Coordinates of C-alpha atoms in Angstrom, one line a residue:
M299 CA -0.1 -0.3 -0.7
L300 CA 3.1 2.2 0.6
H301 CA 4.5 2.2 -2.4
E302 CA 1.0 1.7 -4.7
A303 CA 0.7 6.0 -2.7
R304 CA 4.2 6.7 -3.8
Y305 CA 6.0 6.4 -0.4
S306 CA 9.3 7.7 -1.0
E307 CA 11.7 4.7 0.2
E308 CA 13.0 5.6 2.9
V309 CA 9.6 6.4 4.5
Q310 CA 8.6 2.9 3.9
R311 CA 11.4 1.6 5.6
R312 CA 11.9 3.4 8.5
F313 CA 7.9 3.0 8.6
L314 CA 8.8 -0.5 8.3
S315 CA 11.4 -1.5 10.0
Y316 CA 8.8 0.1 12.8
Y317 CA 6.7 -2.3 11.8
R318 CA 8.9 -5.6 11.8
D319 CA 10.9 -4.2 14.7
T320 CA 8.3 -3.4 17.2
I321 CA 4.5 -4.7 16.9
C322 CA 5.7 -8.1 15.2
P323 CA 6.9 -9.4 18.0
R324 CA 3.6 -8.4 19.9
L325 CA 1.1 -9.7 17.8
G326 CA 2.1 -13.2 19.2
E327 CA 1.8 -16.7 18.3
R328 CA -0.1 -18.4 14.7
P329 CA -3.8 -18.0 14.8
N330 CA -5.5 -21.2 14.8
D331 CA -8.7 -22.2 15.4
S332 CA -9.4 -21.8 18.7
S333 CA -7.8 -18.2 19.3
I334 CA -9.6 -15.6 20.7
K335 CA -10.6 -13.1 18.1
S336 CA -9.3 -9.5 18.5
G337 CA -12.4 -6.6 17.9
V338 CA -10.8 -4.9 15.4
G339 CA -11.8 -7.4 12.5
R340 CA -14.9 -8.3 10.9
D341 CA -13.8 -11.2 10.7
G342 CA -11.1 -11.0 13.8
N343 CA -8.1 -10.0 12.5
P344 CA -5.6 -7.5 14.6
F345 CA -5.4 -5.5 11.6
E346 CA -7.0 -3.0 9.3
Y347 CA -5.7 -0.2 6.5
S348 CA -7.3 2.0 3.9
F349 CA -5.6 4.7 2.0
E350 CA -7.1 8.0 2.7
L351 CA -7.9 10.2 0.0
K352 CA -8.9 13.7 -0.1
G353 CA -10.3 16.4 -2.3
S354 CA -8.5 18.7 -1.1
T355 CA -5.6 17.1 -2.0
K356 CA -4.2 13.8 -5.4
N357 CA -1.7 12.6 -2.6
Q358 CA -2.0 9.1 -0.9
A359 CA -1.8 8.4 2.1
V360 CA -1.7 5.0 4.5
R361 CA -3.5 4.5 7.4
F362 CA -3.9 1.6 9.5
V363 CA -5.3 -0.2 13.5
V364 CA -3.2 -2.7 15.1
D365 CA -4.4 -4.8 18.3
V366 CA -1.4 -5.8 20.3
S367 CA -3.6 -7.1 23.2
E368 CA -2.1 -10.2 24.6
L369 CA -4.5 -12.5 23.1
R370 CA -2.2 -15.9 21.7
P371 CA -1.5 -16.9 24.3
V372 CA -3.9 -15.2 26.3
N373 CA -3.3 -13.9 29.1
R374 CA -4.9 -15.0 32.0
S375 CA -4.2 -13.2 35.1
S376 CA -5.2 -10.6 33.9
P377 CA -6.5 -10.2 29.5
L378 CA -7.2 -6.3 29.7
G379 CA -3.7 -5.1 30.2
V380 CA -1.7 -3.4 27.6
A381 CA 1.2 -3.9 28.5
H382 CA 2.6 -4.9 24.1
S383 CA 0.0 -1.3 24.2
E384 CA 2.2 0.4 26.0
Q385 CA 5.4 -1.0 24.7
A386 CA 4.7 -0.1 21.1
I387 CA 3.5 3.5 22.3
D388 CA 6.7 4.0 24.6
S389 CA 8.6 2.7 21.5
L390 CA 6.7 5.4 19.5
S391 CA 7.8 7.9 22.0
Q392 CA 11.2 7.9 21.2
R393 CA 10.8 8.6 17.1
T394 CA 7.6 10.6 17.2
P395 CA 8.2 14.3 16.9
G396 CA 6.0 16.3 19.8
F397 CA 4.6 12.6 21.5
D398 CA 2.4 14.4 23.9
D399 CA 1.1 11.0 25.8
T400 CA -1.2 13.1 28.8
W401 CA -4.7 12.8 27.0
Y402 CA -3.3 8.6 26.4
R403 CA -2.0 8.6 29.9
A404 CA -6.1 10.3 31.2
L405 CA -8.2 7.9 29.2
S406 CA -6.3 4.9 29.5
R407 CA -6.9 5.4 33.6
W408 CA -10.3 5.9 32.7
F409 CA -11.5 3.8 30.2
V410 CA -8.9 0.5 30.6
Q411 CA -9.9 -2.4 33.5
S412 CA -6.5 -3.9 33.6
D413 CA -6.0 -2.6 38.2
L414 CA -9.7 -5.0 38.6
P415 CA -9.0 -8.6 40.1
G416 CA -8.3 -11.3 36.6
Q417 CA -11.4 -12.8 37.8
E418 CA -13.4 -9.5 36.9
Q419 CA -11.7 -8.8 34.1
E420 CA -12.7 -11.8 33.0
A421 CA -15.7 -11.5 33.9
L422 CA -15.9 -8.1 32.0
V423 CA -14.9 -9.8 29.1
A424 CA -17.4 -12.4 28.6
E425 CA -20.3 -9.1 29.6
V426 CA -19.0 -7.4 26.9
G427 CA -18.2 -10.4 24.1
Y428 CA -14.4 -9.3 23.4
Q429 CA -11.3 -9.0 24.8
T430 CA -9.4 -5.8 23.3
S431 CA -8.9 -3.0 25.6
V432 CA -6.9 -0.3 23.3
I433 CA -6.1 0.0 19.3
L434 CA -3.9 1.5 18.3
G435 CA -3.1 3.6 15.4
F436 CA -0.9 5.0 11.8
D437 CA -1.5 7.8 9.9
V438 CA 1.8 7.5 8.0
H439 CA 3.3 10.5 7.0
K440 CA 4.7 11.7 3.3
T441 CA 8.3 13.3 4.8
V442 CA 11.1 12.3 7.4
S443 CA 11.5 15.2 9.9
S444 CA 14.7 14.3 11.1
P445 CA 17.9 11.2 10.6
Y446 CA 16.0 9.2 13.3
S447 CA 12.6 9.5 13.8
L448 CA 9.0 7.9 12.8
P449 CA 6.9 9.1 9.7
V450 CA 3.9 9.2 11.7
L451 CA 0.9 10.7 13.9
G452 CA 0.3 7.7 16.0
K453 CA -3.5 7.6 17.6
V454 CA -4.8 5.5 20.5
Y455 CA -8.5 4.1 20.4
F456 CA -10.5 2.7 24.1
S457 CA -13.4 0.5 24.2
P458 CA -16.0 2.2 26.1
C459 CA -18.0 -1.1 26.4
F460 CA -16.0 -2.4 29.6
V461 CA -16.2 0.2 32.0
A462 CA -19.5 0.7 31.1
A463 CA -20.5 -2.9 31.8
A464 CA -18.0 -2.2 35.3
K465 CA -20.2 0.4 36.5
G466 CA -23.4 0.0 35.4
I467 CA -23.4 3.0 32.9
S468 CA -23.8 3.6 29.1
R469 CA -21.9 2.8 26.9
W470 CA -22.4 7.4 26.2
Q471 CA -22.2 7.7 29.6
A472 CA -19.1 6.3 29.6
A473 CA -17.6 8.4 26.9
R474 CA -19.1 11.1 28.4
L475 CA -17.7 11.1 31.9
G476 CA -14.1 10.0 30.1
V477 CA -13.9 13.5 27.9
R478 CA -15.4 15.5 31.6
Q479 CA -11.9 13.9 33.4
L480 CA -9.2 14.1 30.8
P481 CA -7.1 17.5 32.3
N482 CA -7.4 21.4 32.1
I483 CA -10.4 20.8 29.9
T484 CA -12.4 23.3 31.2
S485 CA -9.0 25.3 29.3
Y486 CA -11.3 23.9 26.0
P487 CA -14.8 25.3 26.0
K488 CA -15.2 24.6 21.7
I489 CA -14.7 20.5 23.0
L490 CA -17.1 20.1 25.8
Q491 CA -19.8 22.7 23.5
S492 CA -19.1 19.9 20.8
L493 CA -19.9 16.8 23.4
E494 CA -23.0 18.3 24.6
I495 CA -23.8 19.0 21.3
I496 CA -24.1 15.5 20.9
D497 CA -25.6 14.4 24.2
D498 CA -28.5 17.6 22.9
Y499 CA -29.5 14.7 20.2
L500 CA -28.8 11.0 21.1
S501 CA -31.3 12.5 24.6
A502 CA -33.7 13.1 22.2
K503 CA -33.8 9.5 21.0
P504 CA -34.3 6.2 22.4
K505 CA -33.0 5.3 25.4
D506 CA -30.1 2.1 23.2
W507 CA -28.5 4.6 21.4
E508 CA -26.2 5.6 23.5
E509 CA -24.7 1.8 23.5
G510 CA -23.7 2.5 20.0
L511 CA -20.3 3.7 20.9
R512 CA -18.0 1.9 19.6
Y513 CA -14.1 3.5 20.3
V514 CA -13.1 7.3 21.8
A515 CA -9.6 7.9 20.2
T516 CA -6.8 10.2 20.3
D517 CA -4.0 11.5 19.4
F518 CA -0.1 11.3 20.9
V519 CA 0.2 15.2 20.1
N520 CA -0.3 17.9 22.6
P521 CA -4.4 18.8 23.9
E522 CA -4.4 21.9 22.3
E523 CA -3.8 20.1 18.5
A524 CA -5.2 16.9 19.9
R525 CA -8.4 15.8 18.8
L526 CA -11.0 13.4 20.5
K527 CA -12.4 11.3 17.9
V528 CA -15.6 9.6 20.2
Y529 CA -17.1 6.4 17.2
M530 CA -20.8 5.7 16.8
R531 CA -22.4 2.7 15.0
Y532 CA -25.5 2.5 13.8
A533 CA -28.5 0.2 13.1
G534 CA -30.2 1.6 10.7
D535 CA -29.8 1.8 6.4
S536 CA -32.2 4.8 5.4
F537 CA -29.5 7.9 3.9
D538 CA -32.1 9.8 5.0
D539 CA -31.8 8.4 8.7
I540 CA -27.7 8.0 8.6
W541 CA -28.0 11.8 6.9
D542 CA -29.9 13.0 10.4
Y543 CA -27.4 10.9 13.0
Y544 CA -24.5 12.4 11.3
S545 CA -25.6 16.0 10.8
L546 CA -26.8 15.7 14.3
G547 CA -30.5 16.8 13.2
G548 CA -28.9 19.4 12.0
R549 CA -27.6 20.8 14.5
I550 CA -24.2 21.0 12.8
P551 CA -23.9 23.8 10.0
G552 CA -22.6 24.1 7.3
L553 CA -23.2 20.0 5.9
E554 CA -25.5 20.6 3.2
D555 CA -23.5 20.6 0.2
D556 CA -21.9 17.5 0.9
K557 CA -24.8 15.4 1.1
E558 CA -25.8 14.4 -2.3
K559 CA -22.0 13.9 -2.7
F560 CA -23.1 11.1 0.7
R561 CA -26.2 10.2 -1.3
D562 CA -23.7 9.3 -4.4
L563 CA -20.8 7.7 -2.9
M564 CA -23.8 5.5 -2.0
E565 CA -25.3 4.4 -4.9
L566 CA -22.6 4.4 -6.8
T567 CA -20.6 2.1 -5.0
S568 CA -23.4 -0.5 -3.6
G569 CA -24.2 -0.6 -7.9
G570 CA -27.8 1.5 -6.9
E571 CA -28.4 -1.4 -4.4
H572 CA -28.6 1.0 -1.8
N573 CA -32.3 2.4 -2.8
T574 CA -33.4 -0.7 -3.5
R575 CA -32.8 -2.9 -0.5
S576 CA -32.2 0.2 3.0
G577 CA -35.4 0.6 4.8
K578 CA -35.5 -2.7 5.5
R579 CA -32.9 -2.9 8.5
E580 CA -34.6 -1.8 11.8
V581 CA -33.1 -0.7 14.5
S582 CA -34.0 -3.0 17.5
D583 CA -30.6 -3.2 19.4
Q584 CA -27.9 -0.8 19.4
R585 CA -25.8 -3.0 22.1
S586 CA -25.0 -5.9 19.7
V587 CA -24.5 -3.6 16.4
A588 CA -21.3 -1.6 18.5
K589 CA -19.4 -5.3 18.3
V590 CA -17.3 -5.4 15.1
A591 CA -18.8 -8.7 13.8
K592 CA -21.9 -6.1 12.6
K593 CA -22.0 -4.1 9.4
A594 CA -23.5 -1.9 10.0
T595 CA -22.3 2.3 9.6
A596 CA -20.0 3.8 11.3
I597 CA -19.9 7.5 12.6
Y598 CA -16.9 9.8 14.2
F599 CA -17.1 13.2 15.9
S600 CA -14.1 14.8 16.0
L601 CA -13.9 16.9 19.1
S602 CA -11.1 20.0 18.4
A603 CA -9.7 22.5 20.4
G604 CA -10.3 25.3 17.5
N605 CA -14.5 23.7 16.9
A606 CA -17.2 24.6 18.3
Y607 CA -19.0 21.7 16.2
P608 CA -18.0 18.8 16.0
A609 CA -16.4 17.3 13.0
P610 CA -18.6 13.8 11.6
K611 CA -17.5 11.6 9.6
I612 CA -18.8 8.9 8.5
C613 CA -17.7 4.5 7.4
I614 CA -20.1 3.4 5.1
Y615 CA -20.0 -0.8 4.0
P616 CA -21.4 -1.3 0.3
A617 CA -20.4 -4.9 1.5
N618 CA -24.6 -4.8 2.6
Y619 CA -25.3 -4.5 -0.3
A620 CA -23.8 -5.0 -3.8
K621 CA -23.3 -7.8 -5.2
N622 CA -19.0 -7.8 -5.3
D623 CA -16.2 -6.0 -4.2
E624 CA -15.7 -5.4 -7.9
V625 CA -19.0 -3.3 -7.9
I626 CA -17.3 -1.1 -5.2
A627 CA -14.7 0.0 -6.7
R628 CA -16.2 0.2 -9.8
G629 CA -18.2 3.1 -7.7
L630 CA -15.5 4.3 -5.9
D631 CA -13.8 5.3 -8.9
E632 CA -17.0 6.9 -11.1
W633 CA -17.3 8.9 -7.6
L634 CA -14.2 10.0 -7.3
R635 CA -14.4 11.0 -11.5
K636 CA -17.5 13.2 -11.0
Y637 CA -16.6 14.6 -8.0
G638 CA -12.6 15.5 -9.4
W639 CA -10.6 13.0 -6.8
S640 CA -9.3 10.9 -8.9
D641 CA -5.5 12.3 -10.0
G642 CA -6.2 10.6 -13.8
G643 CA -3.4 7.9 -12.7
K644 CA -4.3 4.3 -12.1
T645 CA -7.6 3.2 -10.3
M646 CA -9.4 2.1 -6.9
E647 CA -9.4 -0.8 -7.6
E648 CA -6.6 -1.6 -10.1
Q649 CA -4.1 -0.4 -6.4
V650 CA -6.4 -2.9 -4.7
K651 CA -5.8 -5.7 -6.5
R652 CA -2.0 -5.1 -7.1
V653 CA -1.3 -5.0 -3.0
L654 CA -4.0 -7.7 -2.5

């Protein structure tokens, strides 16, 4: 993927060396049929990779997330432990300019339940249905800033499910309380304002909507620059309902120009099947939708010190409707051409086939 996205040989070497030396040794044994599955991939694998495309630039970027929880073999004494993640973060801290873990440390104290006795941790795992407390993420930069630096923006994703189960609160309440307990958070009133906009929207919905929260994430940079992101799963598939959630019922201004672009994206990547087959899946169990094994629309809201409103993004799953992967890839390429996001080179279909 790095090659297809035209990264320099030096950037590829540095990042892949970190991947080989730091990530791979912490993945554990080769998985088999009896292995505990990760909470990242829909099939239980610990990876998720993506190309990042933006309308503002023709340059592609590569992102990926990884779960290095102790799953193979399982750490029976502390199944929710994050020792492997801490080791990878420590390595990242030594090689990433501007690294700051202030918010990571505060959020970890709230969300990670590894201080509980082992039996209580096992009970939480049984209740929640998976064992991943923390996921690491990397946006791979195109350039290097110093001779030994690692060209990434590091990120961390916390599951709200374990603290919610431990305290008997909803997953959204767990996220909201987690943000509000951050050190000096009152110094960032726009973050708190954005948080309350989301809360205001959810308060008007059925209570089980609060169980759709999947992750709370932040960046390894200082709080003035960091984003706090809340990832929500939504079980319905009506476009108008998805858009209502994305715009928080009209509470976020300036989004109308994007509405038809998103509608086109959903239609083209589904091969025209979304309109004919949507609206038939009911929003009945947000708690189960929060598990990654369920394919549901994902909406996330980015909260930052400089923005008075949540910045929304959407992740759709056209495989719920499209006949095959080629339909999805060709629909995406058509959308990229239509809205001027294509650079005129290889199509996404060609790139993905070359990667695979």
